[in-house]
Short mmCIF file of C-alpha atoms in Angstrom, two decimals:
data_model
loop_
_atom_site.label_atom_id
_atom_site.label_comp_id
_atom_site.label_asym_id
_atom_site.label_seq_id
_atom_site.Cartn_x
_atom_site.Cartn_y
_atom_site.Cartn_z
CA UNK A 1178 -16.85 -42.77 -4.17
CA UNK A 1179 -18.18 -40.44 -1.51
CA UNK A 1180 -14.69 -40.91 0.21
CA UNK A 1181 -12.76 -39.68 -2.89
CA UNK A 1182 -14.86 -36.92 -3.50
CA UNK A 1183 -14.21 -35.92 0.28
CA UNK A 1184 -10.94 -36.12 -0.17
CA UNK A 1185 -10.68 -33.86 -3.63
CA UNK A 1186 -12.48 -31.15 -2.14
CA UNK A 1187 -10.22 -31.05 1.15
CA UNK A 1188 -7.30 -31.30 -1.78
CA UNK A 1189 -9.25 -28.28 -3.54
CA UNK A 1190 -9.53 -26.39 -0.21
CA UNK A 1191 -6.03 -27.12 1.23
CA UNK A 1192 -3.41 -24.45 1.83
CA UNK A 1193 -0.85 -26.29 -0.51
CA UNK A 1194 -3.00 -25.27 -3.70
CA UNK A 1195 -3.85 -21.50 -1.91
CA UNK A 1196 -0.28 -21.14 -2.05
CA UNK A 1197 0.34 -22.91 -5.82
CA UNK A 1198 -2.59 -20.90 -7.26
CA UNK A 1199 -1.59 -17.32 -5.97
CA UNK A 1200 2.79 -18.10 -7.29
CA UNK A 1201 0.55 -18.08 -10.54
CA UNK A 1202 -1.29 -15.46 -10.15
CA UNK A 1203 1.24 -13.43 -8.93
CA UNK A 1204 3.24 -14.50 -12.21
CA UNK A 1205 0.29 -13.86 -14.36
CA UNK A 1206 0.24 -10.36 -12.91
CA UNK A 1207 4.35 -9.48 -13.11
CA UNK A 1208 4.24 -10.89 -16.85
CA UNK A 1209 1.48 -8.25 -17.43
CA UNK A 1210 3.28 -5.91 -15.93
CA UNK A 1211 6.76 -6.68 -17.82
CA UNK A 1212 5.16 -7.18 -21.34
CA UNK A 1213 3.97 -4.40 -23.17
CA UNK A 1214 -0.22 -5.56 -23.20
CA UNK A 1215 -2.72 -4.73 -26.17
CA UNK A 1216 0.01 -4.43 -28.59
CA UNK A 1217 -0.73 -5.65 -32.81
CA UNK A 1218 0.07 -9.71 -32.42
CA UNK A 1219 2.91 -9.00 -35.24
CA UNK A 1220 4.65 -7.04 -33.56
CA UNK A 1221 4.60 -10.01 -30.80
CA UNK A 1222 5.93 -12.46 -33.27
CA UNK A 1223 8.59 -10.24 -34.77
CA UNK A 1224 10.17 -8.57 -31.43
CA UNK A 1225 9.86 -12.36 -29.59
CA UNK A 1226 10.68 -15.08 -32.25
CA UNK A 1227 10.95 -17.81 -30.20
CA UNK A 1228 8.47 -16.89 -27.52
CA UNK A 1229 5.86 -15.36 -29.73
CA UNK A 1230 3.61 -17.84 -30.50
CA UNK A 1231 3.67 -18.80 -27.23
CA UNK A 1232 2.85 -15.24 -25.77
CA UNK A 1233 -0.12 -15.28 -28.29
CA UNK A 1234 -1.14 -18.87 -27.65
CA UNK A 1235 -1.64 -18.22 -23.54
CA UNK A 1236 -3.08 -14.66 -24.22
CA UNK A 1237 -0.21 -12.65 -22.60
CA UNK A 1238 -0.44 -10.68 -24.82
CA UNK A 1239 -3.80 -9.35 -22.46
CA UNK A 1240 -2.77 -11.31 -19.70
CA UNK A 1241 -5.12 -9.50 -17.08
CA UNK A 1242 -7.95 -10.73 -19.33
CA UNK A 1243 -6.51 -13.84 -20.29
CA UNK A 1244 -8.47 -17.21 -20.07
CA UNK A 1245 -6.17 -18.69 -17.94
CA UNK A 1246 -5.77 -15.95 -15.81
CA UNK A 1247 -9.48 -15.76 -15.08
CA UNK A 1248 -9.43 -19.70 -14.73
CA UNK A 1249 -6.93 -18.69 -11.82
CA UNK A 1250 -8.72 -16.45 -10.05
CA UNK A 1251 -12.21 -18.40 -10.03
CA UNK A 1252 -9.85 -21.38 -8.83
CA UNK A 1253 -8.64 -19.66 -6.38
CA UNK A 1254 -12.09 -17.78 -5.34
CA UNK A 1255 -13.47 -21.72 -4.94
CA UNK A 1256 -10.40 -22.56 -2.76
CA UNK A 1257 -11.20 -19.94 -0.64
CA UNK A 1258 -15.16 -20.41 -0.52
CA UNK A 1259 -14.45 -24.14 0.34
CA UNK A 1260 -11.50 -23.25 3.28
CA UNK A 1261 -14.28 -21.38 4.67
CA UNK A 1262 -17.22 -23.52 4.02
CA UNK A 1263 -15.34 -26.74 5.82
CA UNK A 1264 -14.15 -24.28 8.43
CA UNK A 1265 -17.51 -22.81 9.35
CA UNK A 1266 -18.70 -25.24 11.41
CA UNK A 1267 -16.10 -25.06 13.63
CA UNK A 1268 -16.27 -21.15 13.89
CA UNK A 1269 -19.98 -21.58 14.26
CA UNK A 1270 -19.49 -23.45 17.20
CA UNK A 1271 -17.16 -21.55 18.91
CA UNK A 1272 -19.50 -18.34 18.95
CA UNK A 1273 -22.59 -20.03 20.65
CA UNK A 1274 -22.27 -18.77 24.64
CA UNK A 1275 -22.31 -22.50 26.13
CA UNK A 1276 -19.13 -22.67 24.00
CA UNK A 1277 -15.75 -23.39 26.33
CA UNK A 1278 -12.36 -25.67 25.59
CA UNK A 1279 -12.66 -28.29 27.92
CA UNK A 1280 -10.05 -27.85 30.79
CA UNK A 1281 -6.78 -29.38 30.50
CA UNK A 1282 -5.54 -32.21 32.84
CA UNK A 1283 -2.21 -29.94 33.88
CA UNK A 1284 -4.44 -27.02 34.75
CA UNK A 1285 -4.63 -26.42 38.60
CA UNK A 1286 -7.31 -24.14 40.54
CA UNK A 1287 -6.43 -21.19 42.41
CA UNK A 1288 -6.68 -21.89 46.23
CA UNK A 1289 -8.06 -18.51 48.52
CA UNK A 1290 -9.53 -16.50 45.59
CA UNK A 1291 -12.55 -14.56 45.81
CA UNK A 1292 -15.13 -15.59 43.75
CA UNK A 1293 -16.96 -12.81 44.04
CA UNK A 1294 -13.73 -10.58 43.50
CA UNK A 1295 -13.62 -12.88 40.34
CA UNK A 1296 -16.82 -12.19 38.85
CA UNK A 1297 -16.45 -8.31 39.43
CA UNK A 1298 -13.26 -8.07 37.64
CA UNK A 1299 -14.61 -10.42 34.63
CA UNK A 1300 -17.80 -8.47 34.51
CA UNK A 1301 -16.16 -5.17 34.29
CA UNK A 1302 -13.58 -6.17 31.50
CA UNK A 1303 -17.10 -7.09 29.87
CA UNK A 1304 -16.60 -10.49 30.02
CA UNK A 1305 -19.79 -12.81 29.86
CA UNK A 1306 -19.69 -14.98 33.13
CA UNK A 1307 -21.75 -18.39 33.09
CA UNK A 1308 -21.51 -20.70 36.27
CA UNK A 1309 -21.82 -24.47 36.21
CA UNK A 1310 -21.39 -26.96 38.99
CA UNK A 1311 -19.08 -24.61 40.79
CA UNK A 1312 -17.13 -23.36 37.72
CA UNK A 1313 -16.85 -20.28 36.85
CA UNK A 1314 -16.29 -19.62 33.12
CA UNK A 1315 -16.32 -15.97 31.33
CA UNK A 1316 -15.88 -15.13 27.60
CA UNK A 1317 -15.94 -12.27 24.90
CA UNK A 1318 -15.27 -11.45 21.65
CA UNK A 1319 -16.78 -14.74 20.48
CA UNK A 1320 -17.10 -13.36 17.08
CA UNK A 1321 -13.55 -12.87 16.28
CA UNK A 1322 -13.00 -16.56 15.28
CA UNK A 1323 -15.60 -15.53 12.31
CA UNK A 1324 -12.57 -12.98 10.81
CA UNK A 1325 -11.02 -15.45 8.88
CA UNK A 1326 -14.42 -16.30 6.85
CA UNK A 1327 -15.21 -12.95 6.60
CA UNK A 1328 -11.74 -12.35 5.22
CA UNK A 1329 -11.67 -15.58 2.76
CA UNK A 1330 -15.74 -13.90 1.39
CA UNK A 1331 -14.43 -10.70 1.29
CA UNK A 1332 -11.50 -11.93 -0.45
CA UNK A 1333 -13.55 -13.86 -2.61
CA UNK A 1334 -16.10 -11.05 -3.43
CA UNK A 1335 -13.27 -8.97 -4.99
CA UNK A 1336 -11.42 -11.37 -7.18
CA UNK A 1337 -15.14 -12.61 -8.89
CA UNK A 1338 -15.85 -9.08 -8.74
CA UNK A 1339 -12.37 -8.00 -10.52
CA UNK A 1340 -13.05 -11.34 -13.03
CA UNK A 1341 -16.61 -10.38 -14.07
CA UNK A 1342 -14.99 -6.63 -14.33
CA UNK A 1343 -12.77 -7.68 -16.71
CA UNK A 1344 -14.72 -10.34 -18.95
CA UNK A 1345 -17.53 -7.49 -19.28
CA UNK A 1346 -15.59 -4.29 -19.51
CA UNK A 1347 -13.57 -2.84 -22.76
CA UNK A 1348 -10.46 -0.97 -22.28
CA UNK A 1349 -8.75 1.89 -25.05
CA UNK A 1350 -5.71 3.94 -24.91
CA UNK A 1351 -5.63 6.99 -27.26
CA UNK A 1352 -3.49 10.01 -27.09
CA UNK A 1353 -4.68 13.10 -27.80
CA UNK A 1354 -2.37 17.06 -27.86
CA UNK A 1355 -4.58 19.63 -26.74
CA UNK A 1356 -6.57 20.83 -29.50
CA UNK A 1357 -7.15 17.20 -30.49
CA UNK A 1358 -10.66 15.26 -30.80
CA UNK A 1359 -11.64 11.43 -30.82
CA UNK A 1360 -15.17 10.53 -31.41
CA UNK A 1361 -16.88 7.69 -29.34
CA UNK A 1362 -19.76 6.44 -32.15
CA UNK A 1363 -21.25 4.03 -30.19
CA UNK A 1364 -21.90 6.26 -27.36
CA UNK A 1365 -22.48 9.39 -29.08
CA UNK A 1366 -20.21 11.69 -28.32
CA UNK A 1367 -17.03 13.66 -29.24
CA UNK A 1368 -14.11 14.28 -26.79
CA UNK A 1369 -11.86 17.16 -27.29
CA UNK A 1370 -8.63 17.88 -25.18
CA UNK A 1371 -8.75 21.54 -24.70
CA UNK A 1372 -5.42 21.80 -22.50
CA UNK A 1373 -2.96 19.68 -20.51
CA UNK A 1374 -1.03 21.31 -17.39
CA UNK A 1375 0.85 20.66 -14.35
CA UNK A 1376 1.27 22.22 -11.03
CA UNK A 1377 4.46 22.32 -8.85
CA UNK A 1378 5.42 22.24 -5.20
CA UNK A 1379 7.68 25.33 -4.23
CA UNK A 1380 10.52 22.90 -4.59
CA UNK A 1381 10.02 22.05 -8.24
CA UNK A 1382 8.39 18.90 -7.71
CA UNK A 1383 5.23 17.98 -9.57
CA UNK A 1384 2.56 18.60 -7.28
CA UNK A 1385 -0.46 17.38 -9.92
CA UNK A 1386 -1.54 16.39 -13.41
CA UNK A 1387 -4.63 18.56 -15.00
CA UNK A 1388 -6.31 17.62 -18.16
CA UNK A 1389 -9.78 20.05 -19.27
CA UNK A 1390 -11.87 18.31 -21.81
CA UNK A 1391 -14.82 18.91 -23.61
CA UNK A 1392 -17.89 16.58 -24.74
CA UNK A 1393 -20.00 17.33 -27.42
CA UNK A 1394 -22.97 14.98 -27.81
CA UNK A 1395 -25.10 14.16 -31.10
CA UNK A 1396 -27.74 16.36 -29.47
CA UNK A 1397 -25.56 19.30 -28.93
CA UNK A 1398 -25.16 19.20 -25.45
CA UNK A 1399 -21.47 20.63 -24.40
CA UNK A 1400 -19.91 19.64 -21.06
CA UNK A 1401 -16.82 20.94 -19.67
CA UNK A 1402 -14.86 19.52 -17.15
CA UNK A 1403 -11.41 19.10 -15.60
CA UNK A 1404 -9.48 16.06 -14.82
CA UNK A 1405 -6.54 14.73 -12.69
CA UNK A 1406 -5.27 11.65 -11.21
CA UNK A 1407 -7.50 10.05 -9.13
CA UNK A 1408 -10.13 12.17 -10.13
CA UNK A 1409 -11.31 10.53 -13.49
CA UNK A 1410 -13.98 11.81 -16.05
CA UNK A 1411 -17.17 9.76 -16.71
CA UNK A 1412 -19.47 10.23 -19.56
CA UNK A 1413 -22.43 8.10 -21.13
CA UNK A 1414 -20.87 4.66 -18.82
CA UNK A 1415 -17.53 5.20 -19.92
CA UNK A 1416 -14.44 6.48 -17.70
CA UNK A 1417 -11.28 8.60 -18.41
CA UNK A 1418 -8.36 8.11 -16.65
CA UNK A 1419 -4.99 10.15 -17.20
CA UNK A 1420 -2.64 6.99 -18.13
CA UNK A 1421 0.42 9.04 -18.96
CA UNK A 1422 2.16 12.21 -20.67
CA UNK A 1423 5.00 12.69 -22.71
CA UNK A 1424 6.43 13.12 -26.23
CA UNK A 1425 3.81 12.07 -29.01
CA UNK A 1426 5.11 11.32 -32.66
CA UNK A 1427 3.04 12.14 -35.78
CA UNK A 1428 3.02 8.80 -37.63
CA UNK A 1429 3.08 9.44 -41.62
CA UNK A 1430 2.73 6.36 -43.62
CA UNK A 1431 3.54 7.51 -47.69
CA UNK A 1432 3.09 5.29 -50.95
CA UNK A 1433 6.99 5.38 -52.35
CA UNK A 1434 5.25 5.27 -55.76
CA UNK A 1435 2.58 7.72 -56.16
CA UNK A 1436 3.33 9.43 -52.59
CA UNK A 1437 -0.31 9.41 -51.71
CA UNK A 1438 -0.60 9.21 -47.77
CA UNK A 1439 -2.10 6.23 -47.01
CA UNK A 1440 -1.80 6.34 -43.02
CA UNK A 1441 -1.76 8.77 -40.33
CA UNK A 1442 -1.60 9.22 -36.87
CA UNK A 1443 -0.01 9.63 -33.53
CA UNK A 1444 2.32 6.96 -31.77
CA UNK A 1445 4.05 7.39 -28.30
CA UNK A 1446 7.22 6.02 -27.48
CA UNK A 1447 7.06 2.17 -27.10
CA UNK A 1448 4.17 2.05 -28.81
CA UNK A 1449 3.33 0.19 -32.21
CA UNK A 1450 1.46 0.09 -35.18
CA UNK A 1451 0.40 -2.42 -37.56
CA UNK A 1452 -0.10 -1.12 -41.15
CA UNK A 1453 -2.71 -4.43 -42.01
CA UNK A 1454 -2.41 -3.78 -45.90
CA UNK A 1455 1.48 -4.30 -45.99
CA UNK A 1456 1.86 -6.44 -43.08
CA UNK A 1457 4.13 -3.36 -41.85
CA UNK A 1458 4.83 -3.47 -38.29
CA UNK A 1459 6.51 0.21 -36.64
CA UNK A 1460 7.58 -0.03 -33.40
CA UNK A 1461 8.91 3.77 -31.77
CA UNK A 1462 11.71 2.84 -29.74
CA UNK A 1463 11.73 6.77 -28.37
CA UNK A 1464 11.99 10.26 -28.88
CA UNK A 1465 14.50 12.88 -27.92
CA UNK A 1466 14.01 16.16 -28.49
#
């Protein structure tokens, strides 16, 4: 029993399932990358008919958040952790000073060296000289055979950190024009886009994206501030990010009986929207102005 177990967890550590778990991974992350995410799971059944339920059974639908994706990367996290555990105590070894390979039958000495020469030259290239029995043996940068562990928990550290991210955080994508406002209940606050602009290079390339907003909280408080990419807005734990910019649609969704407007909103191109009531899915293909 304590031979099969051995055996599974050299299995679980091998390279063979490093290299098996990160092809999935990696096709996890290009299938979230290909396939429009968050969208209404109609629309999913309708635009894939034969894939659909499929897409909606495996959750790639939010594949980055997906329970088999995060099965993945804590696989792969305890592949790594026991590579480096079963490694360590090799590495360990290796760093303690009395630490040398022992010397190889086809190695020869060197006849009419200096010794003393020797153990200048090692000393100055800050090598650590020991002497035994005659033999002179010099060493450094012992702690280099610990980079691999360090990169495997490093490694590890990120893709539990990126998993926990994602199985605790909530993610939103609205689209506001500049004069619009979205209200955040739960944290008590309203967000108003005041303007969007860009700025160019002197060759007419885009040099940035700017975006000013404006929070009101329940308590009056008012805080301006400006935002561009890679410079994101925070506000009562939650982060703004400029996602994208374009053409935005106004959505009008009329009753062909009493004309009463019964939905409205914006919708960007490739987006969709599920009208629940009439199972109605719209899906805007594009705009051209």
């Amino acid at each position: 029993m304590k031979n099969r177990t051995s055996k599974f967890i050299r299995f679980l550590a091998s390279l063979k399932v490093a290299i098996v778990l990160l092809l999935l991974i990696g096709g996890y992350i290009v299938i979230g990358t290909v396939l429009p995410q968050h969208s209404a799971q109609a629309w999913y059944l309708e635009r894939y008919p034969a894939m659909g339920k499929l897409i909606l059974g495996l959750s790639l639908d939010t594949a980055y958040s997906s329970p088999v994706f995060i099965i993945l990367l804590v696989l792969f996290s305890i592949n790594l952790a026991l590579c480096t555990i079963l490694s360590l105590k090799g590495q360990v070894r290796q760093v303690k000073p009395t630490f040398f390979p022992r010397f190889k039958e086809e190695e020869y000495g060197f006849e009419g060296v200096d010794a003393d020469k020797v153990r200048s030259y090692l000393k100055k290239h800050r090598y650590r000289v020991t002497e035994e029995d005659g033999v002179i043996r010099a060493a450094k940068h012992r702690y280099g055979v610990l980079g691999a562990a360090i990169t495997h928990l490093g490694i590890t550290i990120l893709f539990l950190g990126g998993a926990i991210g994602t199985m605790s955080s909530s993610e939103e994508m609205i689209t506001l024009l500049p004069g619009n406002q979205h209200r955040f209940e739960k944290q008590g606050f309203t967000l108003t886009l005041d303007d969007f602009h860009m700025t160019f290079e002197p060759n007419g390339a885009v040099k940035q994206y700017y975006s000013d907003v404006t929070v009101v909280d329940d308590d009056g408080t008012t805080l301006s501030e400006a935002m561009w990419v890679n410079k994101p807005f925070h506000h009562n734990g939650l982060g703004f990010y400029q996602a994208n910019y374009g053409w935005t649609s106004h959505l009008k969704i009329s009753d062909s009986e009493s004309g009463e407007v019964v939905a409205e909103g914006l919708i960007r191109s490739g987006k969709t929207y599920f009208h629940q009531p009439n199972h109605l899915t719209i899906y805007l293909y594009g705009y051209y102005p």
